[in-house]
Amino acid sequence: MKKTGSNVLRWWLFLVPVMVAGCVTPEKVVWDDWVAAREETAGVDDGETLPALVAPSQETLVLVPGYEVGSGAVVGEGFDLSMRNPDFPETHIAEIHVDLGSPHHQLRVVWRGPLAGAAPVGPWRSNPGRGKRDVDCDDERTSNTVDSYCTPKGVFAVAGFSDHLNRAFVCHYATWVLHAPRYIAIHSHGDIAMVPRSEGCIRVTADVAKLIHNNALTGTTLISIRGRWVGGID
């Protein structure tokens, strides 16, 4: 009887990692990984029409120091541009669409340029701001309030890039939606929960964060944040 129990335990220990691995989508490492994945899903269409975007006034754009309109990300030691497409900046991410609707808070991108047809577009799951207690992040004006913990609704232009967040070094490949004074970015995070949990930033998996960071342009790539927000956690 002990031998049988031991055999069952061994089989269980073998199956658990296999079952878990089967539920996880492997992260992409280089640009060609994304191209191959796009080819596998060619022709797939979820039927959603993305809204036309009107660029915000350049006068309201607060850029990350060291960046100017039309420039791509520059990385430091320990970071890289291996997901940048070979035709950059001619081919680049022109639009990033974030839907705050639960539970997936889906993020999609639109490309411009000769290689746009081979580039990945999503959707990918994200995680937005949770909002402070008694704060309605579904209201656009409220969502744009400093220290609300809301992901701001509206259309923005990429304000620049960072290798990581200064307050959270584990959050890598930041693409800034707003820089000072709100500091809202799209960045990597290990917790992409179904319920809003961030303090206003948009969390995505590491490979998606790096793809956006490597292929967007400061002041040129537009970010649309819309959809019905449903409260997160305190």
Short mmCIF file of C-alpha atoms in Angstrom, two decimals:
data_model
loop_
_atom_site.label_atom_id
_atom_site.label_comp_id
_atom_site.label_asym_id
_atom_site.label_seq_id
_atom_site.Cartn_x
_atom_site.Cartn_y
_atom_site.Cartn_z
CA MET A 1 0.00 0.00 0.00
CA LYS A 2 2.85 2.39 0.82
CA LYS A 3 4.46 1.60 -2.52
CA THR A 4 1.26 2.43 -4.41
CA GLY A 5 0.92 5.73 -2.59
CA SER A 6 4.50 6.58 -3.40
CA ASN A 7 3.91 5.84 -7.09
CA VAL A 8 0.84 8.09 -7.14
CA LEU A 9 2.80 10.89 -5.50
CA ARG A 10 5.58 10.58 -8.06
CA TRP A 11 3.10 10.74 -10.95
CA TRP A 12 1.39 13.75 -9.39
CA LEU A 13 4.70 15.59 -8.99
CA PHE A 14 5.39 14.89 -12.65
CA LEU A 15 1.98 15.98 -13.94
CA VAL A 16 1.62 19.25 -12.00
CA PRO A 17 4.43 21.11 -13.80
CA VAL A 18 3.21 19.74 -17.14
CA MET A 19 -0.35 20.91 -16.44
CA VAL A 20 0.87 24.32 -15.30
CA ALA A 21 3.16 24.69 -18.31
CA GLY A 22 0.23 23.94 -20.59
CA CYS A 23 -1.67 26.92 -19.16
CA VAL A 24 1.15 29.41 -19.65
CA THR A 25 1.92 31.19 -22.91
CA PRO A 26 5.72 31.26 -23.37
CA GLU A 27 7.14 34.76 -23.39
CA LYS A 28 8.65 36.05 -26.62
CA VAL A 29 12.37 36.85 -26.61
CA VAL A 30 13.13 38.56 -29.95
CA TRP A 31 11.23 40.27 -32.77
CA ASP A 32 11.11 37.10 -34.90
CA ASP A 33 9.19 35.32 -32.12
CA TRP A 34 6.39 37.85 -32.52
CA VAL A 35 6.39 37.53 -36.32
CA ALA A 36 6.07 33.74 -36.04
CA ALA A 37 3.21 34.08 -33.55
CA ARG A 38 1.41 36.55 -35.85
CA GLU A 39 1.70 34.11 -38.76
CA GLU A 40 0.12 31.36 -36.65
CA THR A 41 -2.95 33.53 -35.97
CA ALA A 42 -3.24 35.14 -39.41
CA GLY A 43 -6.85 35.77 -40.36
CA VAL A 44 -8.12 35.76 -36.78
CA ASP A 45 -10.48 38.70 -36.23
CA ASP A 46 -12.48 39.38 -33.07
CA GLY A 47 -14.72 41.81 -34.93
CA GLU A 48 -13.94 44.89 -32.82
CA THR A 49 -13.48 48.18 -34.64
CA LEU A 50 -11.02 50.45 -32.88
CA PRO A 51 -11.99 54.13 -32.61
CA ALA A 52 -10.31 56.81 -34.68
CA LEU A 53 -7.95 58.88 -32.54
CA VAL A 54 -7.38 62.62 -32.43
CA ALA A 55 -3.90 63.56 -31.21
CA PRO A 56 -3.76 65.71 -28.08
CA SER A 57 -2.20 69.14 -28.23
CA GLN A 58 1.59 69.06 -28.28
CA GLU A 59 1.49 72.00 -25.87
CA THR A 60 0.23 69.69 -23.12
CA LEU A 61 2.89 67.04 -23.70
CA VAL A 62 5.43 66.75 -20.87
CA LEU A 63 8.35 64.67 -22.17
CA VAL A 64 10.75 62.51 -20.23
CA PRO A 65 14.07 64.41 -19.97
CA GLY A 66 16.36 63.43 -22.84
CA TYR A 67 13.54 62.58 -25.26
CA GLU A 68 12.06 64.59 -28.10
CA VAL A 69 9.11 64.09 -30.45
CA GLY A 70 9.76 61.24 -32.88
CA SER A 71 12.50 59.49 -30.90
CA GLY A 72 12.49 55.83 -29.90
CA ALA A 73 13.55 54.30 -26.60
CA VAL A 74 17.16 54.28 -25.48
CA VAL A 75 18.14 51.54 -23.05
CA GLY A 76 20.75 51.21 -20.35
CA GLU A 77 22.88 48.34 -19.13
CA GLY A 78 20.87 45.16 -18.61
CA PHE A 79 18.15 46.17 -21.08
CA ASP A 80 17.96 45.69 -24.83
CA LEU A 81 16.13 46.39 -28.09
CA SER A 82 15.89 42.79 -29.32
CA MET A 83 12.16 43.21 -29.98
CA ARG A 84 12.61 46.30 -32.15
CA ASN A 85 11.52 45.57 -35.72
CA PRO A 86 14.30 45.80 -38.37
CA ASP A 87 12.54 48.66 -40.19
CA PHE A 88 12.19 50.93 -37.14
CA PRO A 89 11.26 53.80 -37.07
CA GLU A 90 9.62 53.53 -40.52
CA THR A 91 7.58 50.66 -39.07
CA HIS A 92 6.40 51.55 -35.59
CA ILE A 93 3.45 51.31 -33.21
CA ALA A 94 1.15 54.16 -34.17
CA GLU A 95 -1.65 53.50 -31.66
CA ILE A 96 -2.09 51.66 -28.36
CA HIS A 97 -5.70 50.94 -27.35
CA VAL A 98 -6.40 50.06 -23.73
CA ASP A 99 -9.89 48.88 -22.79
CA LEU A 100 -10.54 49.22 -19.04
CA GLY A 101 -13.43 46.76 -19.22
CA SER A 102 -13.17 43.79 -16.87
CA PRO A 103 -12.05 41.10 -16.60
CA HIS A 104 -9.29 41.14 -19.23
CA HIS A 105 -8.71 44.91 -19.70
CA GLN A 106 -7.52 44.12 -23.19
CA LEU A 107 -4.72 46.02 -24.90
CA ARG A 108 -4.31 46.20 -28.69
CA VAL A 109 -1.84 48.00 -30.94
CA VAL A 110 -1.97 49.44 -34.45
CA TRP A 111 1.17 49.62 -36.59
CA ARG A 112 2.27 51.89 -39.43
CA GLY A 113 4.96 51.16 -41.99
CA PRO A 114 6.15 48.49 -44.46
CA LEU A 115 6.31 45.67 -41.87
CA ALA A 116 2.94 46.45 -40.24
CA GLY A 117 1.30 43.37 -41.78
CA ALA A 118 3.74 41.03 -40.00
CA ALA A 119 3.61 42.79 -36.64
CA PRO A 120 1.63 41.51 -33.61
CA VAL A 121 -1.52 43.40 -32.67
CA GLY A 122 -2.94 41.61 -29.62
CA PRO A 123 -5.25 41.57 -27.80
CA TRP A 124 -3.24 41.08 -24.62
CA ARG A 125 -4.49 41.12 -21.05
CA SER A 126 -3.53 44.10 -18.90
CA ASN A 127 -4.22 45.34 -15.38
CA PRO A 128 -5.20 48.99 -14.67
CA GLY A 129 -5.45 51.26 -11.64
CA ARG A 130 -7.56 50.09 -8.72
CA GLY A 131 -8.69 53.54 -7.59
CA LYS A 132 -8.71 54.72 -4.01
CA ARG A 133 -11.67 53.99 -1.78
CA ASP A 134 -14.82 55.86 -2.88
CA VAL A 135 -13.10 57.14 -6.06
CA ASP A 136 -14.97 56.51 -9.33
CA CYS A 137 -12.29 55.82 -11.93
CA ASP A 138 -15.00 55.33 -14.55
CA ASP A 139 -15.50 59.10 -14.60
CA GLU A 140 -12.98 60.57 -17.07
CA ARG A 141 -12.36 63.77 -15.14
CA THR A 142 -11.87 61.91 -11.85
CA SER A 143 -9.59 59.37 -13.51
CA ASN A 144 -7.23 62.18 -14.49
CA THR A 145 -6.86 63.38 -10.90
CA VAL A 146 -3.40 63.11 -9.34
CA ASP A 147 -3.13 60.47 -6.57
CA SER A 148 -6.50 58.94 -7.47
CA TYR A 149 -4.89 55.53 -8.25
CA CYS A 150 -6.98 55.59 -11.45
CA THR A 151 -5.70 54.86 -14.92
CA PRO A 152 -6.49 58.12 -16.71
CA LYS A 153 -9.08 57.98 -19.49
CA GLY A 154 -8.51 59.86 -22.73
CA VAL A 155 -6.06 60.02 -25.62
CA PHE A 156 -2.40 60.66 -24.87
CA ALA A 157 0.88 60.73 -26.79
CA VAL A 158 3.82 58.65 -25.55
CA ALA A 159 5.89 60.91 -23.29
CA GLY A 160 9.09 58.87 -23.39
CA PHE A 161 10.59 55.68 -21.99
CA SER A 162 12.44 54.24 -19.00
CA ASP A 163 14.19 50.94 -18.34
CA HIS A 164 12.20 50.60 -15.13
CA LEU A 165 10.11 52.56 -12.65
CA ASN A 166 12.14 54.45 -10.07
CA ARG A 167 9.84 53.36 -7.26
CA ALA A 168 9.61 49.75 -8.45
CA PHE A 169 12.75 48.40 -10.09
CA VAL A 170 11.02 45.09 -10.93
CA CYS A 171 8.65 46.94 -13.28
CA HIS A 172 10.63 47.02 -16.52
CA TYR A 173 10.34 48.52 -20.01
CA ALA A 174 8.16 51.50 -19.11
CA THR A 175 6.41 53.43 -21.88
CA TRP A 176 5.16 56.66 -20.34
CA VAL A 177 1.53 57.63 -20.87
CA LEU A 178 2.05 60.65 -18.61
CA HIS A 179 5.27 61.78 -17.02
CA ALA A 180 5.44 64.45 -14.31
CA PRO A 181 3.43 65.00 -12.21
CA ARG A 182 1.31 61.81 -12.53
CA TYR A 183 3.89 59.25 -13.72
CA ILE A 184 1.60 56.76 -15.47
CA ALA A 185 3.24 54.10 -17.65
CA ILE A 186 2.67 50.84 -19.46
CA HIS A 187 5.19 48.46 -17.89
CA SER A 188 5.93 44.84 -17.07
CA HIS A 189 4.56 43.23 -13.93
CA GLY A 190 4.29 39.73 -12.53
CA ASP A 191 0.68 40.19 -11.40
CA ILE A 192 -1.76 40.71 -14.29
CA ALA A 193 -4.87 40.04 -12.20
CA MET A 194 -8.46 40.10 -13.43
CA VAL A 195 -9.27 42.80 -10.85
CA PRO A 196 -7.65 46.28 -11.14
CA ARG A 197 -4.68 46.45 -8.75
CA SER A 198 -2.18 49.06 -9.87
CA GLU A 199 -1.83 52.63 -8.64
CA GLY A 200 -2.75 53.97 -12.09
CA CYS A 201 -0.19 52.37 -14.37
CA ILE A 202 -1.07 49.69 -16.93
CA ARG A 203 0.51 46.35 -16.12
CA VAL A 204 1.28 43.88 -18.90
CA THR A 205 3.48 40.81 -19.24
CA ALA A 206 7.21 41.36 -19.72
CA ASP A 207 7.23 40.49 -23.43
CA VAL A 208 4.35 42.83 -24.27
CA ALA A 209 5.94 45.66 -22.25
CA LYS A 210 9.22 45.20 -24.10
CA LEU A 211 7.53 45.01 -27.52
CA ILE A 212 5.75 48.34 -26.94
CA HIS A 213 8.80 49.98 -25.39
CA ASN A 214 11.02 48.90 -28.31
CA ASN A 215 8.66 49.98 -31.12
CA ALA A 216 6.77 53.11 -30.01
CA LEU A 217 7.77 56.71 -30.75
CA THR A 218 7.79 59.65 -28.36
CA GLY A 219 5.07 62.20 -29.12
CA THR A 220 3.95 60.19 -32.17
CA THR A 221 2.48 56.96 -30.82
CA LEU A 222 -1.01 57.65 -29.44
CA ILE A 223 -2.49 55.86 -26.43
CA SER A 224 -6.26 55.56 -26.12
CA ILE A 225 -7.65 54.55 -22.71
CA ARG A 226 -11.39 53.93 -22.61
CA GLY A 227 -14.03 51.43 -21.54
CA ARG A 228 -16.10 50.87 -18.41
CA TRP A 229 -13.93 50.65 -15.33
CA VAL A 230 -15.13 48.46 -12.46
CA GLY A 231 -13.66 48.96 -8.97
CA GLY A 232 -10.59 47.13 -7.82
CA ILE A 233 -9.24 46.50 -4.34
CA ASP A 234 -8.22 48.88 -1.55
#
